Coordinates of C-alpha atoms and ligand atoms in Angstrom, one line a residue:
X1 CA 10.5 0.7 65.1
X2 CA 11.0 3.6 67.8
X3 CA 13.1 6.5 66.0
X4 CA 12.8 9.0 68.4
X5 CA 16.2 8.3 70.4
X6 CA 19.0 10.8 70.2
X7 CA 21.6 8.8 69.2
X8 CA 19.4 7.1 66.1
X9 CA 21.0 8.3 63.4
X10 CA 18.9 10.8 60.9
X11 CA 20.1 9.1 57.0
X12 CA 22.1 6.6 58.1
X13 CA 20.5 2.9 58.2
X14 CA 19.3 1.4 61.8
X15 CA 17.4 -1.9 61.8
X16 CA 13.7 -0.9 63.8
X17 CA 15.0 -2.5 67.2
X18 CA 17.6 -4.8 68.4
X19 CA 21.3 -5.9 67.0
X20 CA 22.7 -5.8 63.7
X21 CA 25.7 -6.3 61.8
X22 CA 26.7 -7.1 58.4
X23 CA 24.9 -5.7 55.0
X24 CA 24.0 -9.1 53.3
X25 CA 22.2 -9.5 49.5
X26 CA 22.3 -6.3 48.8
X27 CA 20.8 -6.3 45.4
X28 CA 18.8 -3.7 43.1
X29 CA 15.5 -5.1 42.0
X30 CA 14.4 -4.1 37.8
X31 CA 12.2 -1.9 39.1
X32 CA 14.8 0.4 40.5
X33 CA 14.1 -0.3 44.5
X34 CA 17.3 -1.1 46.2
X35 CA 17.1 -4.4 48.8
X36 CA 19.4 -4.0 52.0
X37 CA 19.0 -7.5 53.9
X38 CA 21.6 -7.4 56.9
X39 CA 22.8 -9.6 60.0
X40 CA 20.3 -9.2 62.4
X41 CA 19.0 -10.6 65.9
X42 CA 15.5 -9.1 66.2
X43 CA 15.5 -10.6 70.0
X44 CA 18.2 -9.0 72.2
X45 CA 20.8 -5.8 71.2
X46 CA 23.7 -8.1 71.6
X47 CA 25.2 -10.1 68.1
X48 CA 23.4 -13.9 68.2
X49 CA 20.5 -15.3 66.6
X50 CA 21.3 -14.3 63.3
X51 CA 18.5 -13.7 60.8
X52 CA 18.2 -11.8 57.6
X53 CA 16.7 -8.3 58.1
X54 CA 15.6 -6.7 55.3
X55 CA 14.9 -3.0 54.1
X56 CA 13.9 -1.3 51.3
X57 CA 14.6 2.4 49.4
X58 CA 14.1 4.5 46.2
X59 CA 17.2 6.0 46.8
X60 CA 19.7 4.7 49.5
X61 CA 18.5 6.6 51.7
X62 CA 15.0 6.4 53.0
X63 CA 14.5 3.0 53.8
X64 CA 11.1 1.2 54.6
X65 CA 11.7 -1.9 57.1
X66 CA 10.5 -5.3 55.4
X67 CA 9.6 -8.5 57.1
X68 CA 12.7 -10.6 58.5
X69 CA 13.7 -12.4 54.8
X70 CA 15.6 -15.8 56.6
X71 CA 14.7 -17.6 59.5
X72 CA 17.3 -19.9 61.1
X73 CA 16.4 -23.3 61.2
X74 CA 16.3 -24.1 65.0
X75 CA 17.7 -22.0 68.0
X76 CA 21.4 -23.3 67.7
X77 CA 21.6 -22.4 64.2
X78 CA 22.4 -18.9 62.7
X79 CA 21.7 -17.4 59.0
X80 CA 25.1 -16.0 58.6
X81 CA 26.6 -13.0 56.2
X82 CA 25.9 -13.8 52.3
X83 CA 25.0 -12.5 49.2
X84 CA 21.9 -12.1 46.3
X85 CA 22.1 -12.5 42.5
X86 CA 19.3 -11.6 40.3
X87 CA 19.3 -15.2 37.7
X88 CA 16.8 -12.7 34.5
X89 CA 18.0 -16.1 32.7
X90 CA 16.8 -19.0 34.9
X91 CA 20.2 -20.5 35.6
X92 CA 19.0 -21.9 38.6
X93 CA 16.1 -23.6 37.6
X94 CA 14.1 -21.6 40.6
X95 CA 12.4 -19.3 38.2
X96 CA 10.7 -20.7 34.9
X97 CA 7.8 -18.6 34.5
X98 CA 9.6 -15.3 35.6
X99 CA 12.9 -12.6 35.0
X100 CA 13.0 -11.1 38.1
X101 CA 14.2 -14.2 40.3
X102 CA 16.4 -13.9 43.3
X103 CA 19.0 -16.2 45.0
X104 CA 20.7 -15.6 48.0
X105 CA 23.8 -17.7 49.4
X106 CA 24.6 -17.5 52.6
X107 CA 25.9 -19.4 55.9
X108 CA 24.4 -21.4 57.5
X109 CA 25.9 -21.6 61.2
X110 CA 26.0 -24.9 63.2
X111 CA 27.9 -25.9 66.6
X112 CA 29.7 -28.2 64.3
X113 CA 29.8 -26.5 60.9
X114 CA 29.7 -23.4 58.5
X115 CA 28.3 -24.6 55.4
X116 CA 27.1 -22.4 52.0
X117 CA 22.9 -22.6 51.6
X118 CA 20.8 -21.1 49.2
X119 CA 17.1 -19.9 48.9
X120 CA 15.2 -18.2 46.2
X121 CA 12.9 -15.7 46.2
X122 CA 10.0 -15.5 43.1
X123 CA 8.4 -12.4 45.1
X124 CA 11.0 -10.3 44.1
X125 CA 13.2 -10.2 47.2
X126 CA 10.5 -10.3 50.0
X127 CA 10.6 -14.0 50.9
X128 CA 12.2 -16.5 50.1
X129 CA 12.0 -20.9 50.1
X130 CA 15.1 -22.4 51.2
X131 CA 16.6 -24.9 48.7
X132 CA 15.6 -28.3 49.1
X133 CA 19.3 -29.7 48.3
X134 CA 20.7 -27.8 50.7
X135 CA 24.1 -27.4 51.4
X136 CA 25.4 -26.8 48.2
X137 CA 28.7 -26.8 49.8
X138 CA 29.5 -28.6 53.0
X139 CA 33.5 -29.0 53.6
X140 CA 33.0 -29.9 57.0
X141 CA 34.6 -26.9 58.1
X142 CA 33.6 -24.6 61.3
X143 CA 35.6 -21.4 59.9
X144 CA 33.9 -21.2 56.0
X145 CA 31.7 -18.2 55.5
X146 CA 30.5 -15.4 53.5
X147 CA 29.5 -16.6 50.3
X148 CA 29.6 -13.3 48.0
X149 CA 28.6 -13.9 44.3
X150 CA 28.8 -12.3 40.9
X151 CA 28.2 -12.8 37.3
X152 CA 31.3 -13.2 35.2
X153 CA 30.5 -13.8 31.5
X154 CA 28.9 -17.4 30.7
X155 CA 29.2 -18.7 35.0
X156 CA 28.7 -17.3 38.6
X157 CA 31.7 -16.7 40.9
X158 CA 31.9 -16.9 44.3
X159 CA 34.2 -16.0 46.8
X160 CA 34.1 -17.0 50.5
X161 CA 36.8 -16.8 53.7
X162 CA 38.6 -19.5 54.8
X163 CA 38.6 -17.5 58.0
X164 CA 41.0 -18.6 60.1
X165 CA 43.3 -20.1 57.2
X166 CA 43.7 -16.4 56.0
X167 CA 42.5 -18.0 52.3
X168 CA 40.1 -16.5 50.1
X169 CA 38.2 -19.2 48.0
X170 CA 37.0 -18.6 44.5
X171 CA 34.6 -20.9 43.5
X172 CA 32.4 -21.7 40.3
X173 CA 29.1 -22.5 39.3
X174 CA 26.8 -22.7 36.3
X175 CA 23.0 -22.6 38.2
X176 CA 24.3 -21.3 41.6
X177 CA 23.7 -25.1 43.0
X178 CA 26.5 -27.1 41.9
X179 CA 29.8 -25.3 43.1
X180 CA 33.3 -26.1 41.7
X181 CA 36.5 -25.0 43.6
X182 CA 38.5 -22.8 41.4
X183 CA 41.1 -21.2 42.9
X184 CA 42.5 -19.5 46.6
X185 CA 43.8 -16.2 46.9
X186 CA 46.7 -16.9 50.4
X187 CA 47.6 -15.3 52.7
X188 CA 47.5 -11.4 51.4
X189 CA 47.4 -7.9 53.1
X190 CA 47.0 -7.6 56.7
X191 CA 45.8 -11.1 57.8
X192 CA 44.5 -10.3 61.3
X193 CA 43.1 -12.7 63.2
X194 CA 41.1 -14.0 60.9
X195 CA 39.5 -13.0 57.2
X196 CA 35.6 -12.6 57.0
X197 CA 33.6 -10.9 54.3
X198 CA 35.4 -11.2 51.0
X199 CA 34.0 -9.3 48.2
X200 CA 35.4 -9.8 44.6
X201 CA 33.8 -7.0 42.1
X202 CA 34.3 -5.0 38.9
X203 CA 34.3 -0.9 39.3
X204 CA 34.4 1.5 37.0
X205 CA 38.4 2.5 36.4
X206 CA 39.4 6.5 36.5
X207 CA 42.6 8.8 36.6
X208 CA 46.0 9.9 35.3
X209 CA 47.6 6.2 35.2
X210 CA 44.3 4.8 33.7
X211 CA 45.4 3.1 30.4
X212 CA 42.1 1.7 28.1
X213 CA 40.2 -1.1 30.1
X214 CA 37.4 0.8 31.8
X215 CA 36.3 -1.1 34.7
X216 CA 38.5 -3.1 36.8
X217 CA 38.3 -5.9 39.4
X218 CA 38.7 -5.1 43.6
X219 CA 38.7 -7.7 46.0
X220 CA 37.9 -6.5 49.6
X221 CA 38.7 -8.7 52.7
X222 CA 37.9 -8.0 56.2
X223 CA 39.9 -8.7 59.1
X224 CA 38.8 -9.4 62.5
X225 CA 40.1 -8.8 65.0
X226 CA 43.6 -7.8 64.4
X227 CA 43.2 -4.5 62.9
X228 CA 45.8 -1.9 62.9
X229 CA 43.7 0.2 64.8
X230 CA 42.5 -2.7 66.8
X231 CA 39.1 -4.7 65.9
X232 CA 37.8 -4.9 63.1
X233 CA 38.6 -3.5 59.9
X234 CA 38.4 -3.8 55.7
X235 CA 41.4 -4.1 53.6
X236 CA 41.0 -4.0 49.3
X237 CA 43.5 -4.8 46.6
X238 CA 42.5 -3.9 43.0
X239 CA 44.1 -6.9 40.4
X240 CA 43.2 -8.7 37.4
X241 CA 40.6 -11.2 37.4
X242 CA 40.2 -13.9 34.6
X243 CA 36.9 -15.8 36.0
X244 CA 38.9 -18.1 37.7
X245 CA 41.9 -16.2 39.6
X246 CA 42.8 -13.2 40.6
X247 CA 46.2 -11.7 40.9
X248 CA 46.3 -8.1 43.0
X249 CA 48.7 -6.0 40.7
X250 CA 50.9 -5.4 44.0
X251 CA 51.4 -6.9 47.2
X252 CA 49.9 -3.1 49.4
X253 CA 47.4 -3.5 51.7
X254 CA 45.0 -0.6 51.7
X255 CA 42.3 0.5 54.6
X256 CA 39.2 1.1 52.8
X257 CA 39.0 4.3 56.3
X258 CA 41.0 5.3 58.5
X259 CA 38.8 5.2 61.5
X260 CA 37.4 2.1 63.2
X261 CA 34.0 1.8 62.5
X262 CA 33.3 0.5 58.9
X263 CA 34.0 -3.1 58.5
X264 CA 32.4 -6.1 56.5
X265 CA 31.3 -4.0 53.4
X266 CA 29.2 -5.4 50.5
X267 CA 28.7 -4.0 47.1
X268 CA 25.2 -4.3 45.9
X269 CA 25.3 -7.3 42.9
X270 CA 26.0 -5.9 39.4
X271 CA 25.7 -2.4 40.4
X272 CA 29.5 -0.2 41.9
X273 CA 27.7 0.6 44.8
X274 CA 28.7 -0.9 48.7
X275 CA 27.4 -0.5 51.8
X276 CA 29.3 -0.8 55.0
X277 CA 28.5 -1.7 58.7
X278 CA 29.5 1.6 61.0
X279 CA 30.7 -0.1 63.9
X280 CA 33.6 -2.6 65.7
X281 CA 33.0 -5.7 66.8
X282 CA 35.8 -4.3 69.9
X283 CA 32.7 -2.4 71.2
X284 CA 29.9 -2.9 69.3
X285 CA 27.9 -5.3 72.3
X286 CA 28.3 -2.6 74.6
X287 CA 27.9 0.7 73.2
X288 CA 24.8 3.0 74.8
X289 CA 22.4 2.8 71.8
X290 CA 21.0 -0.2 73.8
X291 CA 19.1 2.3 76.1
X292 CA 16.8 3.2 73.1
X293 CA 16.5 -0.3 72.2
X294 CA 19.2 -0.8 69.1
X295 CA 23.0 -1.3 68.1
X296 CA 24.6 -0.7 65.2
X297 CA 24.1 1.8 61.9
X298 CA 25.0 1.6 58.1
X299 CA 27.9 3.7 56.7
X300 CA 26.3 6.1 53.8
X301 CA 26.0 4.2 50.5
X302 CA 29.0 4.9 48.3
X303 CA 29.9 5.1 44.7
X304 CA 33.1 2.8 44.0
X305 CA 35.7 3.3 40.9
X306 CA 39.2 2.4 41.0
X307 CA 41.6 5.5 40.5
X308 CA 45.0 4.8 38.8
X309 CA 46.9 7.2 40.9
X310 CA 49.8 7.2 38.4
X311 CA 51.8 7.2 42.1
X312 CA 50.9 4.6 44.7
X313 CA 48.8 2.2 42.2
X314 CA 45.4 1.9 42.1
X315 CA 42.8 3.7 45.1
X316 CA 39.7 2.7 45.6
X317 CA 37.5 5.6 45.5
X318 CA 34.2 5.1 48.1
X319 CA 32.1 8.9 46.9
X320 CA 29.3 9.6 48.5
X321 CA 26.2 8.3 46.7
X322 CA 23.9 11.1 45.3
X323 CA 22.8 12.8 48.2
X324 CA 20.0 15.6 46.0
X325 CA 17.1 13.3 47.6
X326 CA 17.6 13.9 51.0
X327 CA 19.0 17.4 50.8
X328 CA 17.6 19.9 53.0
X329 CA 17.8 23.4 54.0
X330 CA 21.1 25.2 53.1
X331 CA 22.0 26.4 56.4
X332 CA 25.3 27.8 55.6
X333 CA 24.8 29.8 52.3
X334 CA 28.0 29.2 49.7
X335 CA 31.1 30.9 51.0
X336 CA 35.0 31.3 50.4
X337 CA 35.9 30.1 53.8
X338 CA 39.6 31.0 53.8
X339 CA 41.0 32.7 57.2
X340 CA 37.3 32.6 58.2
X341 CA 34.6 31.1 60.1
X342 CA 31.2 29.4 59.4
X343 CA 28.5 28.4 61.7
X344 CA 25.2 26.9 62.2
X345 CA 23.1 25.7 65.2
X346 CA 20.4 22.7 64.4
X347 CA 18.5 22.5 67.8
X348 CA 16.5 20.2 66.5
X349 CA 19.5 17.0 65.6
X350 CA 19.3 17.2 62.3
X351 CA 21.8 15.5 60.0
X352 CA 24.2 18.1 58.5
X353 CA 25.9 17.6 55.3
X354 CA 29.3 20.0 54.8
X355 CA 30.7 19.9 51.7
X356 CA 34.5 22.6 51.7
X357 CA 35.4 22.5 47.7
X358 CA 39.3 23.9 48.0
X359 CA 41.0 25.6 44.9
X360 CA 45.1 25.5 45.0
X361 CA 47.0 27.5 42.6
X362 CA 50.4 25.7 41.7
X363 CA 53.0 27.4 43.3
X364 CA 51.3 27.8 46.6
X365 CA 52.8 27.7 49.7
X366 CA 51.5 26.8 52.9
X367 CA 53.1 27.4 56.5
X368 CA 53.2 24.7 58.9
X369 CA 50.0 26.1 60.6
X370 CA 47.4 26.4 57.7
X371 CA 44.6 24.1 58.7
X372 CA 40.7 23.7 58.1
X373 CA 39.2 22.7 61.6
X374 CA 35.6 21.8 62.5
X375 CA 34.3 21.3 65.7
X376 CA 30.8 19.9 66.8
X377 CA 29.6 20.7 70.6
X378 CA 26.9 20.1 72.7
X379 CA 24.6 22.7 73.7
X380 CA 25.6 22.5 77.2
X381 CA 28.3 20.4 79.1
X382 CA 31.4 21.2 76.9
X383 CA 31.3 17.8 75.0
X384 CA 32.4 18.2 71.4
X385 CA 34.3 16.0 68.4
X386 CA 36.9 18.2 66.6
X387 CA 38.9 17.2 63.4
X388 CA 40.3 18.9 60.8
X389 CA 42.9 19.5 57.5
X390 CA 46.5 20.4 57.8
X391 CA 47.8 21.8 54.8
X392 CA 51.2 21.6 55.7
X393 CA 53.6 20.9 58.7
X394 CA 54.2 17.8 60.0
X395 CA 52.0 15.6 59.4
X396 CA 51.3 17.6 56.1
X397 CA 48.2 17.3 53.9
X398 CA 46.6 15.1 57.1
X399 CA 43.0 14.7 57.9
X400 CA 41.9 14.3 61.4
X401 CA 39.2 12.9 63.7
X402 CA 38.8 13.0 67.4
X403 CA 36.0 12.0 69.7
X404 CA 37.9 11.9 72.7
X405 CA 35.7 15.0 74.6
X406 CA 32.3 12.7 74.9
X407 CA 31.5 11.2 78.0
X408 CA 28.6 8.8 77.0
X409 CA 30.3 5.4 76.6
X410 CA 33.7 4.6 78.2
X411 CA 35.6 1.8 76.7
X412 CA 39.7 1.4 76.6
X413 CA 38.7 0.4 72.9
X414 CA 36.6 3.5 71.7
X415 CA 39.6 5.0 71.6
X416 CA 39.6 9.2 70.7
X417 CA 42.3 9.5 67.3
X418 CA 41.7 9.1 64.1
X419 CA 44.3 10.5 60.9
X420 CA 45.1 9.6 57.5
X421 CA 47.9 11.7 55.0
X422 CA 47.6 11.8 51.2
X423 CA 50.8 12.6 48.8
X424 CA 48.9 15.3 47.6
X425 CA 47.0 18.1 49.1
X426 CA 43.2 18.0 49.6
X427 CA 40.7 19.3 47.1
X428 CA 37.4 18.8 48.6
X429 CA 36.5 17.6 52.3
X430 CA 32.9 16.8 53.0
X431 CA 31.3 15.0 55.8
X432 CA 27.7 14.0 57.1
X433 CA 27.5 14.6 61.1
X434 CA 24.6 12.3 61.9
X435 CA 23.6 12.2 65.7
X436 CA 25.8 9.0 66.9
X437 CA 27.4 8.8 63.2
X438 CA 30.2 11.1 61.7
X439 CA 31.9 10.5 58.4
X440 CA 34.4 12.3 56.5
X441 CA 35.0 12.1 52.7
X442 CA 38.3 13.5 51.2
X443 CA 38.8 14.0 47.6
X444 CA 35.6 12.8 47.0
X445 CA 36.1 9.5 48.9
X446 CA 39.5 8.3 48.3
X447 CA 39.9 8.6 51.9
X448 CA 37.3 8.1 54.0
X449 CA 37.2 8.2 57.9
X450 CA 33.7 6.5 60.0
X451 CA 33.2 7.2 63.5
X452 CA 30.5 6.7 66.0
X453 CA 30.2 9.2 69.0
X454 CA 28.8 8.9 72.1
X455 CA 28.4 12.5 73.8
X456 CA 26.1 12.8 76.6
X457 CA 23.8 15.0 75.1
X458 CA 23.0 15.7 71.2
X459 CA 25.5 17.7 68.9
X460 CA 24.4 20.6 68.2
X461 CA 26.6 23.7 67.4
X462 CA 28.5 23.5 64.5
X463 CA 31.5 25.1 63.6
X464 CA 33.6 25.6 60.6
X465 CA 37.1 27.5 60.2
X466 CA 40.6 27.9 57.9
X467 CA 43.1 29.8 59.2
X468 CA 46.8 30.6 58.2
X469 CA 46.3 30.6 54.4
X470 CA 48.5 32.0 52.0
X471 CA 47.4 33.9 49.3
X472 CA 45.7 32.0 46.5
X473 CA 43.8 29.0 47.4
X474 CA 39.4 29.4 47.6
X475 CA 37.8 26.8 49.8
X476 CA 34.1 27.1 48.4
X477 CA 32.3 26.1 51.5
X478 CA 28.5 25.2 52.6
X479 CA 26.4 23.0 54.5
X480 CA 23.0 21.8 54.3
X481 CA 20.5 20.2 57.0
X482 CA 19.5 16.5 55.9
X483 CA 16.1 15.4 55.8
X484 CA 15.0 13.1 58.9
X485 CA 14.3 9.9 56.5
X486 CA 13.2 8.9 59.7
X487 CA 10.3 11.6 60.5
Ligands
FRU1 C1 31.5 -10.5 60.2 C2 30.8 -11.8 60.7 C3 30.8 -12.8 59.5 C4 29.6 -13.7 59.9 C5 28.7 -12.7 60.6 C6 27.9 -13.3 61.7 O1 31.1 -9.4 61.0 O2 31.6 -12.4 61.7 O3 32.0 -13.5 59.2 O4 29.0 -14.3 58.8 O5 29.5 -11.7 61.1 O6 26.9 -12.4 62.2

């Protein structure tokens, strides 16, 4: 692939040319490489003529593009969204000589049916034979899809969207072939238009409310279109889960970001580690990337727990995933960045990773204009995106986005404003500016916001202030260049 365009995003994932969407089978292999296979049409930069793409990294970062991984059938037919299991024990029946099998499950997509298809894969993850039975679950439905699978004690479970039924099924299986209906989760959260994407995982379980069990159980669901924000868009309830059904301990829906762009997220199998797709299906055929030959980009890999707020129930908690690999030159030296400004200039479009570590003493108070702004500008031509942190006022302890000042894509759907308010002030705000791909982390991930941007020309100035501070509170501040995985 061509990497040289300025809107290719430096650390984020971009398929090598042409359209994708979804992260599918993301799985880690034994040997520590981590397999990103994801909705792709290697033949146009509009969605169709789904196919598995497939990359590989050391470190979820720098990815090496494989061969495509599944082929549709014929040219009506799509490979749809799906998942891959590791099977060390032979459960299948696929791998007798070997511990390091592989079995995806996906969709196959007909003009008269979605129905659930397996292959297997003794190479490790790099190809893989279709099953010979297949389907191994045909309900003569056009609107069933997303088989997402995991290991729960002595069988596999899988969940899968009843898409326009707003149903989540939860199915079981003891060699991934034969698949017994278990159970539907109805009707919860926002239902949009239609569900897509379920995911049904265990996480690691922090925080104040936390009382022994140590990981619990998230379900995710993704709604399209329909979202709040219009689009498309990923909802997640955290619940009990008994290998059969699963009961969300309250009836809240929760964003997993408070932008528009991060939808369809998978978490890689066994490991609490997701991957999302950074775009919205209200824009993502048209959006300028086309002119150098792609569409579409990877949100960051994340780091998932569940945190038992003690307050509003359980948050899930997306961190960044260890960024030490890829970190570069530290062009904005550590600094208490309170009433005070920090800049940088990367001329060259480098990523740039911020990271503003903030320090309140109880009994602070804030006036209704203490904020934390950032602004990122073109060299020339006055475009920038601006967001920021309000301490206090109305809307208190508010994060904000806004790409509303770039002219290189107009659409009455990439619309400018993005916010989201927490019942507690922030302690840490970090972000990754990345070419056509900004996202912001608060409190290391409990709320997240992804945007693409479209300016005219690259982003280049970067600029960091606080202003209207009491006395008291320290924001420890500094930001580091990225290294081009790309270069
Ligand atoms: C979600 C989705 C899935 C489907 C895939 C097709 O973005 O619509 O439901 O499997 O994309 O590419």
């Amino acid at each position: 692939g061509d990497y040289t365009g300025a809107y290719r995003p430096r650390v984020h994932y971009t398929p090598p040319k042409g359209f994708m969407n979804d992260p599918n089978g993301l799985f880690l292999d034994p040997n520590g490489t981590w397999h990103l296979y994801y909705q792709y049409n290697p033949t146009d930069v509009v969605a169709g003529n789904q196919h598995w793409g497939h990359a590989t990294s050391p470190d979820l970062y720098r990815w090496t593009n494989q061969p495509i991984a599944l082929f549709p059938p014929n040219a009506t037919s799509g490979v749809f969204s799906g998942s891959a299991v590791l099977d060390p024990n032979n459960t299948s029946g696929f791998f007798p000589n070997q511990t390091d099998g592989v079995v995806a499950m996906y969709t196959l997509n007909t003009p008269t049916a979605q129905v659930q298809e397996i292959a297997y894969s003794t190479d490790g993850g790099y190809t893989f034979t279709p099953y010979e039975g297949n389907p191994v679950i045909d309900i003569g439905s056009t609107q069933f899809r997303d088989p997402k699978v995991v290991r729960y004690q002595d069988h596999w479970v899988m969940v899968i969207a009843f898409a326009s039924e707003w149903v989540i099924g939860v199915y079981t299986s003891p060699n991934l072939i034969d698949w017994t209906h278990a159970s539907n989760i109805s009707h919860i959260g926002l239902l949009g238009v239609q569900y897509e994407c379920p995911n049904l995982v265990q996480v690691p379980v922090t925080g104040s409310g936390s009382t022994k069990e140590s990981e619990g159980w998230v379900l995710t669901i993704s709604i399209n279109p329909g979202a709040p924000l219009g689009g498309s868009i990923t909802e997640y309830f955290a619940g009990e889960f008994n290998g059969t059904h699963f009961e969300p301990y309250d009836g809240a829906a929760r964003l997993s970001n408070f932008a528009k762009d991060d939808y369809a997220g998978q978490f890689f199998y066994d490991q609490p580690v997701s991957i999302g797709w950074a775009s919205n299906w209200q824009y993502t055929n048209e959006v300028p990337t086309a002119n150098e030959g792609w569409r579409s980009a990877m949100t960051l890999p994340r780091k998932n727990y569940l945190n038992n707020t003690g307050l509003g129930g359980y948050e899930l908690v997306q961190e960044i995933y260890d960024l030490s690999p890829i970190l570069g030159n530290n062009t904005i030296p550590q600094t208490n960045l309170v009433n005070s400004t920090a800049s940088t200039t990367l001329p060259n479009v480098s990523a740039l990773y911020f990271d503003a570590n903030i320090t309140i003493p109880a009994n602070s108070t804030f006036n209704s204009n203490a904020v934390f702004n950032f602004t990122f500008a073109t060299g020339t031509g006055g475009e920038s995106v601006k967001g920021g942190y309000r301490f206090a006022g109305t809307p208190a302890n508010t994060i904000w986005l806004d790409r509303g000042n770039t002219n290189g894509f107009d659409s009455p759907f990439l619309t400018d404003k993005f916010s989201a308010s927490q019942v507690n002030r922030a302690t840490r705000i970090q972000g990754v500016v990345d070419r056509s791909l900004i996202e912001v982390y608060v409190d290391g991930g409990a709320v997240v916001g992804t945007m693409v941007v479209f300016p005219t020309e690259p982003l280049v100035q970067f600029d960091f202030e606080s202003r209207n501070l009491p006395e008291g509170p320290e924001i420890s501040f500094a930001a580091w260049e990225l290294v081009d995985t790309w270069a």
